[in-house]
Amino acid sequence: MRQQMQSVRQEAPVTAGLVRPVLISAVFFMVVTGLVYPLGTTGVSQMLFHRQAQGSIITEHGVDVGSAIIGQWFTESKYFHPRPSATTGTDPNDSSKTVDQPYNAANTSGSNLGSTSKKLVDAVAGRVEAYRKENGLGPTDPIPVDAVTASGSGLDPEISVANARIQAKRVAAARGIPEQQVLALLDTHTQEPQFGVLGYPRLNVLEVNLALDNLALHTSGK
Amino acid sequence: MHDSLTPIGGLVPIAEMMLNNVFGGIGVGLINLITFAILTVFLVGMMIGRTPEFLGKKIEAREMKLVMIALLAHPFSILGFTALAAIFPGTLQSLNNLGPHGFSEVLYTYVSGTANNGSAFAGLNANTPFFNTTIGFAMLIGRYLTLMPMLAVAGALAAKKTIPEGPGTLSTSSALFTGLLVFVVIAVGGLTFLPSLALGPIAEQLLMGAHQTF
């Protein structure tokens, strides 16, 4: 009991001496973690990885047309189509409702449907039908899975090589160029797995579509 | 996004947060492991008929009561609120998936709130007054009712005298104790939560294998 009372009396000077170090360390860490470190990492990344730090923007004839890491929604038959996307946006006519808006980069999301969802099974079946019709496939031809499933972000910029090769026939027919030329273009733009083992060979849809347009420009210019 | 995981894929984060030793909020791992270590020492002490002692301090009835409060707050919050949401009429409108996956959505929400994690099965519309209130309470219970009893235990143990190590003390740094600790964590966590997991992810996995959709 006596020891407890003595320690209570001695506590006041100890806590008074803590106020200054606490304030100084609080301000110090605010400055270091809130200003110095973020500014430092931003500066280093701008110096070492300038293009990536600015968003991997792709520029075409002086105009920013998009990013290499954000997908875009192509629907015309003369372009390669990306993966389906489950993103939504607000209805332009009624701001309280949401409407399907594929590749809406302001509202990235997946469908959040589970593996036993009837909605998902029906949606994929519908996409399979549409893909077969669009690309002239028979009723039993196998389809690459990334052509009929939405990505988790809804903004996947790439498609698999198999998906691209199936679409090449339609794209060549729509543009009136031989399919071999389109396939050769695909080969030059195929990105190999990172370090040879991570991921699959894939193609950036925006890049390939821009290359197709440039091809058309140069051949029509001749 | 986690909503689209396969059933067992969704079961893994749920189970890890239910054990509350793998991931959760900041600091819960250490304090929960100490809680389970004290519980293990107590169980072993009861089995071999010696007074349990942890890090040289005797564990008595008062400390065990506080440890049990800390241990039971976690399942009380998760299972209690999930059951409440299951009988609440408005929950069905919030679900994005029907069937066992919908139950998993609600279960994950309260597991994540109680374990102070913050992720969710995103399909669930948890922005309703019911969910906002109950998940808020789950966060408070999961944070403070697991931390405060253990702080009280720490204070009680700090005031005690250290018992010197003798031939009968159970070493808490041996492989045997680690094995016992892991077993106690899995047994206590598993027995408490297996029924809810059976209703959600496990049922969904079995039904998925039978090609049933909802």
Short mmCIF file of C-alpha atoms in Angstrom, two decimals:
data_model
loop_
_atom_site.label_atom_id
_atom_site.label_comp_id
_atom_site.label_asym_id
_atom_site.label_seq_id
_atom_site.Cartn_x
_atom_site.Cartn_y
_atom_site.Cartn_z
CA MET A 1 0.00 0.00 0.00
CA ARG A 2 2.72 2.49 1.01
CA GLN A 3 4.73 1.63 -2.08
CA GLN A 4 1.70 2.34 -4.29
CA MET A 5 1.18 5.78 -2.73
CA GLN A 6 4.83 6.69 -3.14
CA SER A 7 4.79 5.74 -6.82
CA VAL A 8 1.65 7.87 -7.43
CA ARG A 9 3.39 10.91 -5.95
CA GLN A 10 6.45 10.36 -8.10
CA GLU A 11 4.43 9.97 -11.33
CA ALA A 12 3.68 13.67 -11.97
CA PRO A 13 7.26 14.84 -12.75
CA VAL A 14 7.83 11.78 -15.00
CA THR A 15 4.81 12.49 -17.23
CA ALA A 16 5.59 16.22 -17.42
CA GLY A 17 8.97 15.41 -18.91
CA LEU A 18 7.34 13.25 -21.60
CA VAL A 19 5.27 15.96 -23.24
CA ARG A 20 8.10 17.56 -25.20
CA PRO A 21 9.58 14.31 -26.63
CA VAL A 22 6.07 13.11 -27.58
CA LEU A 23 5.26 16.31 -29.46
CA ILE A 24 8.64 16.37 -31.18
CA SER A 25 8.41 12.73 -32.27
CA ALA A 26 4.82 13.22 -33.48
CA VAL A 27 5.82 16.17 -35.68
CA PHE A 28 8.97 14.35 -36.82
CA PHE A 29 7.08 11.27 -37.94
CA MET A 30 4.35 13.36 -39.57
CA VAL A 31 6.98 15.13 -41.66
CA VAL A 32 8.97 11.99 -42.46
CA THR A 33 6.11 9.62 -43.27
CA GLY A 34 3.72 12.24 -44.67
CA LEU A 35 6.02 14.45 -46.74
CA VAL A 36 9.58 13.17 -47.09
CA TYR A 37 8.85 9.53 -47.91
CA PRO A 38 5.98 10.14 -50.38
CA LEU A 39 7.88 12.94 -52.14
CA GLY A 40 10.98 10.78 -52.22
CA THR A 41 9.28 7.75 -53.73
CA THR A 42 7.38 9.91 -56.22
CA GLY A 43 10.63 11.59 -57.31
CA VAL A 44 12.50 8.30 -57.65
CA SER A 45 9.69 6.67 -59.63
CA GLN A 46 9.38 9.67 -61.97
CA MET A 47 13.12 9.48 -62.62
CA LEU A 48 13.51 5.73 -63.00
CA PHE A 49 10.15 4.72 -64.52
CA HIS A 50 8.84 7.91 -66.07
CA ARG A 51 6.44 6.38 -68.58
CA GLN A 52 4.95 3.91 -66.08
CA ALA A 53 4.62 6.57 -63.38
CA GLN A 54 2.62 8.73 -65.79
CA GLY A 55 0.19 5.86 -66.47
CA SER A 56 1.77 4.07 -69.46
CA ILE A 57 -0.11 6.43 -71.79
CA ILE A 58 -0.12 5.46 -75.46
CA THR A 59 0.11 8.40 -77.84
CA GLU A 60 -0.87 8.23 -81.50
CA HIS A 61 -0.13 11.17 -83.86
CA GLY A 62 0.30 13.47 -80.85
CA VAL A 63 -3.03 12.52 -79.23
CA ASP A 64 -3.31 10.46 -76.02
CA VAL A 65 -5.49 7.52 -77.02
CA GLY A 66 -5.41 5.45 -73.85
CA SER A 67 -3.23 3.50 -71.46
CA ALA A 68 -1.39 0.26 -72.05
CA ILE A 69 -2.76 -1.11 -68.79
CA ILE A 70 -6.44 -0.08 -69.04
CA GLY A 71 -8.66 -1.91 -71.52
CA GLN A 72 -11.13 -0.24 -73.86
CA TRP A 73 -14.40 -1.46 -75.31
CA PHE A 74 -14.21 -2.19 -79.04
CA THR A 75 -17.39 -3.37 -80.78
CA GLU A 76 -16.84 -2.83 -84.51
CA SER A 77 -16.06 -5.97 -86.45
CA LYS A 78 -12.92 -4.44 -87.97
CA TYR A 79 -11.29 -4.27 -84.52
CA PHE A 80 -10.20 -6.99 -82.13
CA HIS A 81 -12.66 -7.32 -79.26
CA PRO A 82 -11.44 -7.40 -75.65
CA ARG A 83 -12.74 -9.60 -72.84
CA PRO A 84 -16.28 -9.06 -71.55
CA SER A 85 -16.51 -6.56 -68.71
CA ALA A 86 -18.96 -6.39 -65.82
CA THR A 87 -18.47 -2.74 -64.90
CA THR A 88 -21.51 -0.51 -64.53
CA GLY A 89 -22.14 3.20 -64.62
CA THR A 90 -24.97 5.57 -63.74
CA ASP A 91 -27.79 5.67 -66.26
CA PRO A 92 -27.45 8.91 -68.28
CA ASN A 93 -31.24 9.32 -68.28
CA ASP A 94 -31.86 8.53 -64.61
CA SER A 95 -29.02 9.27 -62.20
CA SER A 96 -30.44 7.02 -59.49
CA LYS A 97 -30.11 3.83 -61.56
CA THR A 98 -27.07 1.92 -62.75
CA VAL A 99 -26.70 0.50 -66.23
CA ASP A 100 -24.15 -1.87 -67.77
CA GLN A 101 -21.19 0.12 -69.05
CA PRO A 102 -18.30 -2.15 -70.10
CA TYR A 103 -14.76 -0.92 -69.39
CA ASN A 104 -15.94 1.98 -67.26
CA ALA A 105 -12.60 2.93 -65.69
CA ALA A 106 -14.32 5.17 -63.11
CA ASN A 107 -16.09 2.18 -61.54
CA THR A 108 -13.87 -0.85 -61.87
CA SER A 109 -15.47 -4.04 -60.59
CA GLY A 110 -16.13 -7.67 -61.38
CA SER A 111 -19.52 -9.30 -61.49
CA ASN A 112 -19.23 -10.68 -57.94
CA LEU A 113 -21.19 -13.74 -58.99
CA GLY A 114 -20.31 -17.01 -57.26
CA SER A 115 -19.59 -20.39 -58.78
CA THR A 116 -23.14 -21.68 -58.21
CA SER A 117 -24.87 -18.64 -59.64
CA LYS A 118 -27.46 -19.30 -62.34
CA LYS A 119 -26.97 -15.71 -63.53
CA LEU A 120 -23.31 -16.44 -64.24
CA VAL A 121 -23.99 -19.72 -66.05
CA ASP A 122 -26.63 -18.05 -68.25
CA ALA A 123 -24.44 -15.02 -68.92
CA VAL A 124 -21.49 -17.16 -70.03
CA ALA A 125 -23.77 -19.31 -72.21
CA GLY A 126 -25.07 -16.14 -73.88
CA ARG A 127 -21.53 -14.85 -74.48
CA VAL A 128 -20.49 -18.21 -75.94
CA GLU A 129 -23.40 -18.06 -78.43
CA ALA A 130 -22.54 -14.49 -79.42
CA TYR A 131 -18.82 -15.26 -79.81
CA ARG A 132 -19.53 -18.30 -82.00
CA LYS A 133 -21.88 -16.29 -84.24
CA GLU A 134 -19.53 -13.32 -84.48
CA ASN A 135 -16.44 -15.30 -85.38
CA GLY A 136 -18.00 -18.00 -87.54
CA LEU A 137 -17.33 -20.95 -85.24
CA GLY A 138 -19.25 -24.22 -85.27
CA PRO A 139 -21.46 -25.33 -82.38
CA THR A 140 -18.81 -27.63 -80.89
CA ASP A 141 -15.59 -25.69 -81.55
CA PRO A 142 -13.69 -24.98 -78.32
CA ILE A 143 -13.58 -21.37 -77.18
CA PRO A 144 -10.80 -19.74 -75.12
CA VAL A 145 -12.09 -19.06 -71.62
CA ASP A 146 -10.94 -15.44 -71.55
CA ALA A 147 -13.26 -14.65 -74.48
CA VAL A 148 -16.42 -15.31 -72.46
CA THR A 149 -15.51 -14.45 -68.87
CA ALA A 150 -15.30 -10.97 -67.35
CA SER A 151 -12.14 -10.01 -65.49
CA GLY A 152 -12.10 -9.10 -61.80
CA SER A 153 -11.29 -5.48 -62.58
CA GLY A 154 -13.46 -5.21 -65.67
CA LEU A 155 -10.54 -3.39 -67.37
CA ASP A 156 -8.30 -6.19 -68.64
CA PRO A 157 -6.27 -4.68 -71.52
CA GLU A 158 -5.08 -8.00 -72.95
CA ILE A 159 -6.45 -11.12 -74.60
CA SER A 160 -4.96 -14.54 -75.08
CA VAL A 161 -3.23 -15.49 -78.31
CA ALA A 162 -5.86 -18.15 -79.06
CA ASN A 163 -8.64 -15.58 -78.68
CA ALA A 164 -6.86 -13.19 -81.06
CA ARG A 165 -6.18 -15.84 -83.69
CA ILE A 166 -9.87 -16.82 -83.78
CA GLN A 167 -10.88 -13.19 -84.22
CA ALA A 168 -8.23 -12.59 -86.91
CA LYS A 169 -10.44 -14.11 -89.61
CA ARG A 170 -13.31 -11.71 -88.89
CA VAL A 171 -11.00 -8.68 -88.65
CA ALA A 172 -9.26 -9.53 -91.94
CA ALA A 173 -12.59 -9.99 -93.72
CA ALA A 174 -13.95 -6.67 -92.34
CA ARG A 175 -10.85 -4.79 -93.51
CA GLY A 176 -10.45 -6.58 -96.82
CA ILE A 177 -6.85 -7.66 -96.15
CA PRO A 178 -5.45 -11.23 -96.24
CA GLU A 179 -5.71 -13.14 -92.96
CA GLN A 180 -1.98 -13.98 -93.12
CA GLN A 181 -1.16 -10.28 -92.79
CA VAL A 182 -3.27 -9.98 -89.65
CA LEU A 183 -1.71 -13.11 -88.17
CA ALA A 184 1.78 -11.77 -88.91
CA LEU A 185 0.81 -8.53 -87.12
CA LEU A 186 -0.34 -10.58 -84.12
CA ASP A 187 2.99 -12.40 -84.02
CA THR A 188 4.94 -9.14 -83.84
CA HIS A 189 2.79 -7.84 -80.96
CA THR A 190 2.62 -11.00 -78.87
CA GLN A 191 4.07 -10.46 -75.37
CA GLU A 192 5.82 -13.51 -74.01
CA PRO A 193 5.40 -14.68 -70.40
CA GLN A 194 7.46 -12.57 -68.01
CA PHE A 195 10.88 -14.13 -67.30
CA GLY A 196 9.74 -16.93 -69.56
CA VAL A 197 7.55 -18.57 -66.91
CA LEU A 198 5.06 -16.08 -65.41
CA GLY A 199 1.71 -15.88 -67.19
CA TYR A 200 0.73 -16.74 -70.73
CA PRO A 201 1.57 -15.24 -74.13
CA ARG A 202 -0.84 -12.38 -74.65
CA LEU A 203 -1.68 -9.35 -76.79
CA ASN A 204 -2.60 -5.81 -75.86
CA VAL A 205 -5.90 -5.10 -77.64
CA LEU A 206 -5.41 -1.33 -77.94
CA GLU A 207 -1.88 -1.77 -79.30
CA VAL A 208 -2.97 -4.29 -81.92
CA ASN A 209 -5.96 -2.20 -83.03
CA LEU A 210 -3.76 0.89 -83.40
CA ALA A 211 -1.27 -1.15 -85.43
CA LEU A 212 -4.10 -2.34 -87.68
CA ASP A 213 -5.23 1.24 -88.27
CA ASN A 214 -1.66 2.31 -89.06
CA LEU A 215 -1.37 -0.57 -91.50
CA ALA A 216 -4.56 0.56 -93.24
CA LEU A 217 -3.28 4.16 -93.30
CA HIS A 218 0.04 3.22 -94.88
CA THR A 219 -1.37 0.80 -97.42
CA SER A 220 -4.17 3.20 -98.44
CA GLY A 221 -1.63 6.05 -98.64
CA LYS A 222 0.31 4.05 -101.22
CA MET B 1 -14.30 -9.47 -56.03
CA HIS B 2 -13.86 -12.13 -53.34
CA ASP B 3 -17.47 -13.03 -54.04
CA SER B 4 -16.38 -14.71 -57.26
CA LEU B 5 -13.93 -17.06 -55.55
CA THR B 6 -14.78 -20.75 -55.65
CA PRO B 7 -16.39 -22.02 -52.42
CA ILE B 8 -13.22 -23.47 -50.90
CA GLY B 9 -11.31 -20.45 -52.18
CA GLY B 10 -13.65 -18.27 -50.15
CA LEU B 11 -13.47 -20.64 -47.17
CA VAL B 12 -9.74 -20.07 -46.72
CA PRO B 13 -9.82 -16.35 -45.78
CA ILE B 14 -12.98 -16.93 -43.72
CA ALA B 15 -11.30 -19.74 -41.78
CA GLU B 16 -8.08 -17.80 -41.29
CA MET B 17 -9.96 -14.80 -39.90
CA MET B 18 -12.09 -17.07 -37.72
CA LEU B 19 -8.96 -18.52 -36.16
CA ASN B 20 -7.94 -14.86 -35.74
CA ASN B 21 -4.30 -15.89 -35.62
CA VAL B 22 -3.44 -15.58 -39.28
CA PHE B 23 -4.60 -12.17 -40.38
CA GLY B 24 -7.06 -9.56 -39.25
CA GLY B 25 -6.58 -6.10 -37.82
CA ILE B 26 -3.29 -4.64 -36.63
CA GLY B 27 -1.99 -6.38 -33.54
CA VAL B 28 -4.63 -9.07 -33.25
CA GLY B 29 -2.21 -11.83 -34.26
CA LEU B 30 0.15 -11.38 -31.33
CA ILE B 31 -2.48 -10.86 -28.66
CA ASN B 32 -4.54 -13.79 -29.90
CA LEU B 33 -1.56 -16.09 -29.99
CA ILE B 34 -0.80 -15.16 -26.39
CA THR B 35 -4.45 -15.82 -25.54
CA PHE B 36 -4.22 -19.27 -27.08
CA ALA B 37 -0.85 -19.91 -25.43
CA ILE B 38 -2.35 -19.19 -22.02
CA LEU B 39 -5.30 -21.43 -22.87
CA THR B 40 -2.94 -24.22 -23.97
CA VAL B 41 -0.90 -23.90 -20.81
CA PHE B 42 -4.11 -24.07 -18.79
CA LEU B 43 -5.41 -27.15 -20.59
CA VAL B 44 -2.10 -28.93 -20.27
CA GLY B 45 -1.90 -27.98 -16.61
CA MET B 46 -5.33 -29.44 -16.00
CA MET B 47 -4.40 -32.62 -17.85
CA ILE B 48 -1.24 -33.27 -15.85
CA GLY B 49 -2.63 -31.98 -12.56
CA ARG B 50 -0.31 -29.01 -12.02
CA THR B 51 -1.05 -25.34 -11.53
CA PRO B 52 -0.64 -23.78 -14.95
CA GLU B 53 2.00 -21.11 -15.28
CA PHE B 54 2.86 -18.97 -18.30
CA LEU B 55 6.26 -17.23 -18.62
CA GLY B 56 6.87 -17.87 -14.93
CA LYS B 57 3.57 -16.42 -13.69
CA LYS B 58 0.83 -18.58 -12.22
CA ILE B 59 -2.42 -18.59 -14.18
CA GLU B 60 -5.29 -18.49 -11.74
CA ALA B 61 -9.09 -18.46 -12.03
CA ARG B 62 -9.26 -14.68 -12.55
CA GLU B 63 -6.90 -14.74 -15.51
CA MET B 64 -8.68 -17.71 -17.04
CA LYS B 65 -12.03 -15.95 -16.82
CA LEU B 66 -10.60 -12.96 -18.68
CA VAL B 67 -8.95 -15.22 -21.26
CA MET B 68 -12.28 -16.96 -21.86
CA ILE B 69 -14.03 -13.61 -22.34
CA ALA B 70 -11.41 -12.67 -24.93
CA LEU B 71 -11.70 -16.06 -26.64
CA LEU B 72 -15.49 -16.14 -26.72
CA ALA B 73 -16.09 -12.56 -27.84
CA HIS B 74 -14.87 -13.42 -31.35
CA PRO B 75 -17.29 -16.31 -32.08
CA PHE B 76 -20.07 -14.60 -30.12
CA SER B 77 -19.89 -11.63 -32.43
CA ILE B 78 -19.47 -13.59 -35.66
CA LEU B 79 -22.05 -16.31 -35.08
CA GLY B 80 -24.49 -14.11 -33.20
CA PHE B 81 -24.63 -11.40 -35.85
CA THR B 82 -24.68 -13.87 -38.73
CA ALA B 83 -27.65 -15.63 -37.14
CA LEU B 84 -29.36 -12.29 -36.59
CA ALA B 85 -28.82 -11.31 -40.22
CA ALA B 86 -30.08 -14.69 -41.38
CA ILE B 87 -33.47 -14.15 -39.73
CA PHE B 88 -33.68 -10.43 -40.52
CA PRO B 89 -36.20 -9.96 -43.38
CA GLY B 90 -34.26 -7.29 -45.24
CA THR B 91 -31.12 -9.38 -45.75
CA LEU B 92 -32.40 -11.14 -48.87
CA GLN B 93 -32.52 -7.86 -50.82
CA SER B 94 -28.86 -7.22 -50.04
CA LEU B 95 -27.58 -10.55 -51.36
CA ASN B 96 -25.94 -10.78 -54.78
CA ASN B 97 -25.94 -14.57 -54.87
CA LEU B 98 -28.67 -16.97 -53.77
CA GLY B 99 -28.19 -20.26 -51.99
CA PRO B 100 -25.29 -21.13 -49.68
CA HIS B 101 -23.13 -18.50 -51.33
CA GLY B 102 -25.48 -15.82 -50.03
CA PHE B 103 -25.01 -17.19 -46.53
CA SER B 104 -21.24 -17.12 -47.10
CA GLU B 105 -21.54 -13.46 -48.09
CA VAL B 106 -23.20 -12.56 -44.79
CA LEU B 107 -20.81 -14.78 -42.80
CA TYR B 108 -17.76 -13.22 -44.45
CA THR B 109 -19.05 -9.73 -43.70
CA TYR B 110 -19.25 -10.38 -39.97
CA VAL B 111 -16.01 -12.39 -39.87
CA SER B 112 -14.21 -9.53 -41.59
CA GLY B 113 -15.81 -6.93 -39.31
CA THR B 114 -15.09 -8.84 -36.11
CA ALA B 115 -11.53 -9.65 -37.13
CA ASN B 116 -11.13 -5.96 -38.07
CA ASN B 117 -10.00 -6.87 -41.54
CA GLY B 118 -12.11 -4.73 -43.87
CA SER B 119 -12.41 -6.94 -46.93
CA ALA B 120 -15.81 -8.22 -48.04
CA PHE B 121 -17.67 -10.38 -50.45
CA ALA B 122 -18.36 -7.34 -52.57
CA GLY B 123 -21.68 -8.46 -53.97
CA LEU B 124 -23.42 -7.95 -50.66
CA ASN B 125 -25.06 -4.55 -50.39
CA ALA B 126 -23.98 -3.79 -46.82
CA ASN B 127 -24.90 -0.11 -47.02
CA THR B 128 -28.22 -0.60 -45.24
CA PRO B 129 -28.99 0.66 -41.72
CA PHE B 130 -29.13 -2.90 -40.40
CA PHE B 131 -25.76 -3.95 -41.78
CA ASN B 132 -24.07 -0.65 -40.99
CA THR B 133 -25.14 -0.90 -37.35
CA THR B 134 -24.44 -4.57 -36.78
CA ILE B 135 -21.08 -4.58 -38.58
CA GLY B 136 -20.12 -1.52 -36.52
CA PHE B 137 -20.91 -3.38 -33.32
CA ALA B 138 -19.03 -6.42 -34.60
CA MET B 139 -15.96 -4.25 -35.19
CA LEU B 140 -16.13 -2.81 -31.67
CA ILE B 141 -16.66 -6.21 -30.02
CA GLY B 142 -13.94 -7.85 -32.09
CA ARG B 143 -11.45 -5.13 -31.28
CA TYR B 144 -12.06 -4.18 -27.67
CA LEU B 145 -13.56 -7.30 -26.14
CA THR B 146 -10.54 -9.27 -27.31
CA LEU B 147 -7.94 -6.66 -26.36
CA MET B 148 -9.19 -5.31 -23.02
CA PRO B 149 -9.46 -8.64 -21.17
CA MET B 150 -5.94 -9.48 -22.29
CA LEU B 151 -4.65 -6.13 -21.07
CA ALA B 152 -6.28 -6.93 -17.73
CA VAL B 153 -4.54 -10.32 -17.77
CA ALA B 154 -1.25 -8.59 -18.53
CA GLY B 155 -1.76 -6.24 -15.60
CA ALA B 156 -2.70 -9.10 -13.26
CA LEU B 157 0.30 -11.17 -14.35
CA ALA B 158 2.68 -8.22 -14.04
CA ALA B 159 1.72 -7.79 -10.38
CA LYS B 160 2.55 -11.42 -9.59
CA LYS B 161 5.84 -12.84 -8.43
CA THR B 162 7.87 -14.86 -10.93
CA ILE B 163 8.10 -18.55 -10.11
CA PRO B 164 11.56 -19.96 -10.80
CA GLU B 165 11.71 -22.76 -13.34
CA GLY B 166 11.64 -26.20 -11.79
CA PRO B 167 11.63 -29.75 -13.10
CA GLY B 168 7.82 -29.74 -13.45
CA THR B 169 7.39 -26.64 -15.57
CA LEU B 170 6.09 -27.01 -19.12
CA SER B 171 8.54 -25.30 -21.45
CA THR B 172 6.72 -22.91 -23.77
CA SER B 173 9.59 -22.85 -26.23
CA SER B 174 9.67 -26.54 -27.13
CA ALA B 175 8.37 -28.24 -30.26
CA LEU B 176 5.88 -30.14 -28.08
CA PHE B 177 4.31 -26.91 -26.87
CA THR B 178 4.15 -25.51 -30.39
CA GLY B 179 2.37 -28.64 -31.55
CA LEU B 180 -0.05 -28.43 -28.63
CA LEU B 181 -0.68 -24.75 -29.35
CA VAL B 182 -1.45 -25.37 -33.01
CA PHE B 183 -3.75 -28.22 -32.03
CA VAL B 184 -5.62 -26.07 -29.51
CA VAL B 185 -6.03 -23.23 -32.02
CA ILE B 186 -7.42 -25.57 -34.67
CA ALA B 187 -9.57 -27.56 -32.25
CA VAL B 188 -11.10 -24.52 -30.53
CA GLY B 189 -11.54 -22.57 -33.75
CA GLY B 190 -12.69 -25.55 -35.73
CA LEU B 191 -15.24 -26.80 -33.24
CA THR B 192 -16.67 -23.34 -32.80
CA PHE B 193 -16.96 -22.46 -36.46
CA LEU B 194 -17.30 -25.71 -38.39
CA PRO B 195 -21.15 -25.67 -38.32
CA SER B 196 -21.30 -22.22 -39.90
CA LEU B 197 -18.69 -23.19 -42.47
CA ALA B 198 -20.67 -26.34 -43.25
CA LEU B 199 -23.75 -24.23 -43.97
CA GLY B 200 -21.89 -21.85 -46.24
CA PRO B 201 -18.75 -22.67 -48.20
CA ILE B 202 -18.71 -26.45 -47.68
CA ALA B 203 -22.35 -26.89 -48.70
CA GLU B 204 -21.74 -24.72 -51.74
CA GLN B 205 -18.68 -26.74 -52.77
CA LEU B 206 -20.63 -30.00 -52.55
CA LEU B 207 -23.58 -28.57 -54.47
CA MET B 208 -21.23 -27.13 -57.08
CA GLY B 209 -19.85 -30.61 -57.57
CA ALA B 210 -23.41 -31.78 -58.17
CA HIS B 211 -23.81 -29.03 -60.82
CA GLN B 212 -26.58 -27.26 -58.96
CA THR B 213 -27.05 -23.53 -59.58
CA PHE B 214 -29.11 -20.97 -57.68
#
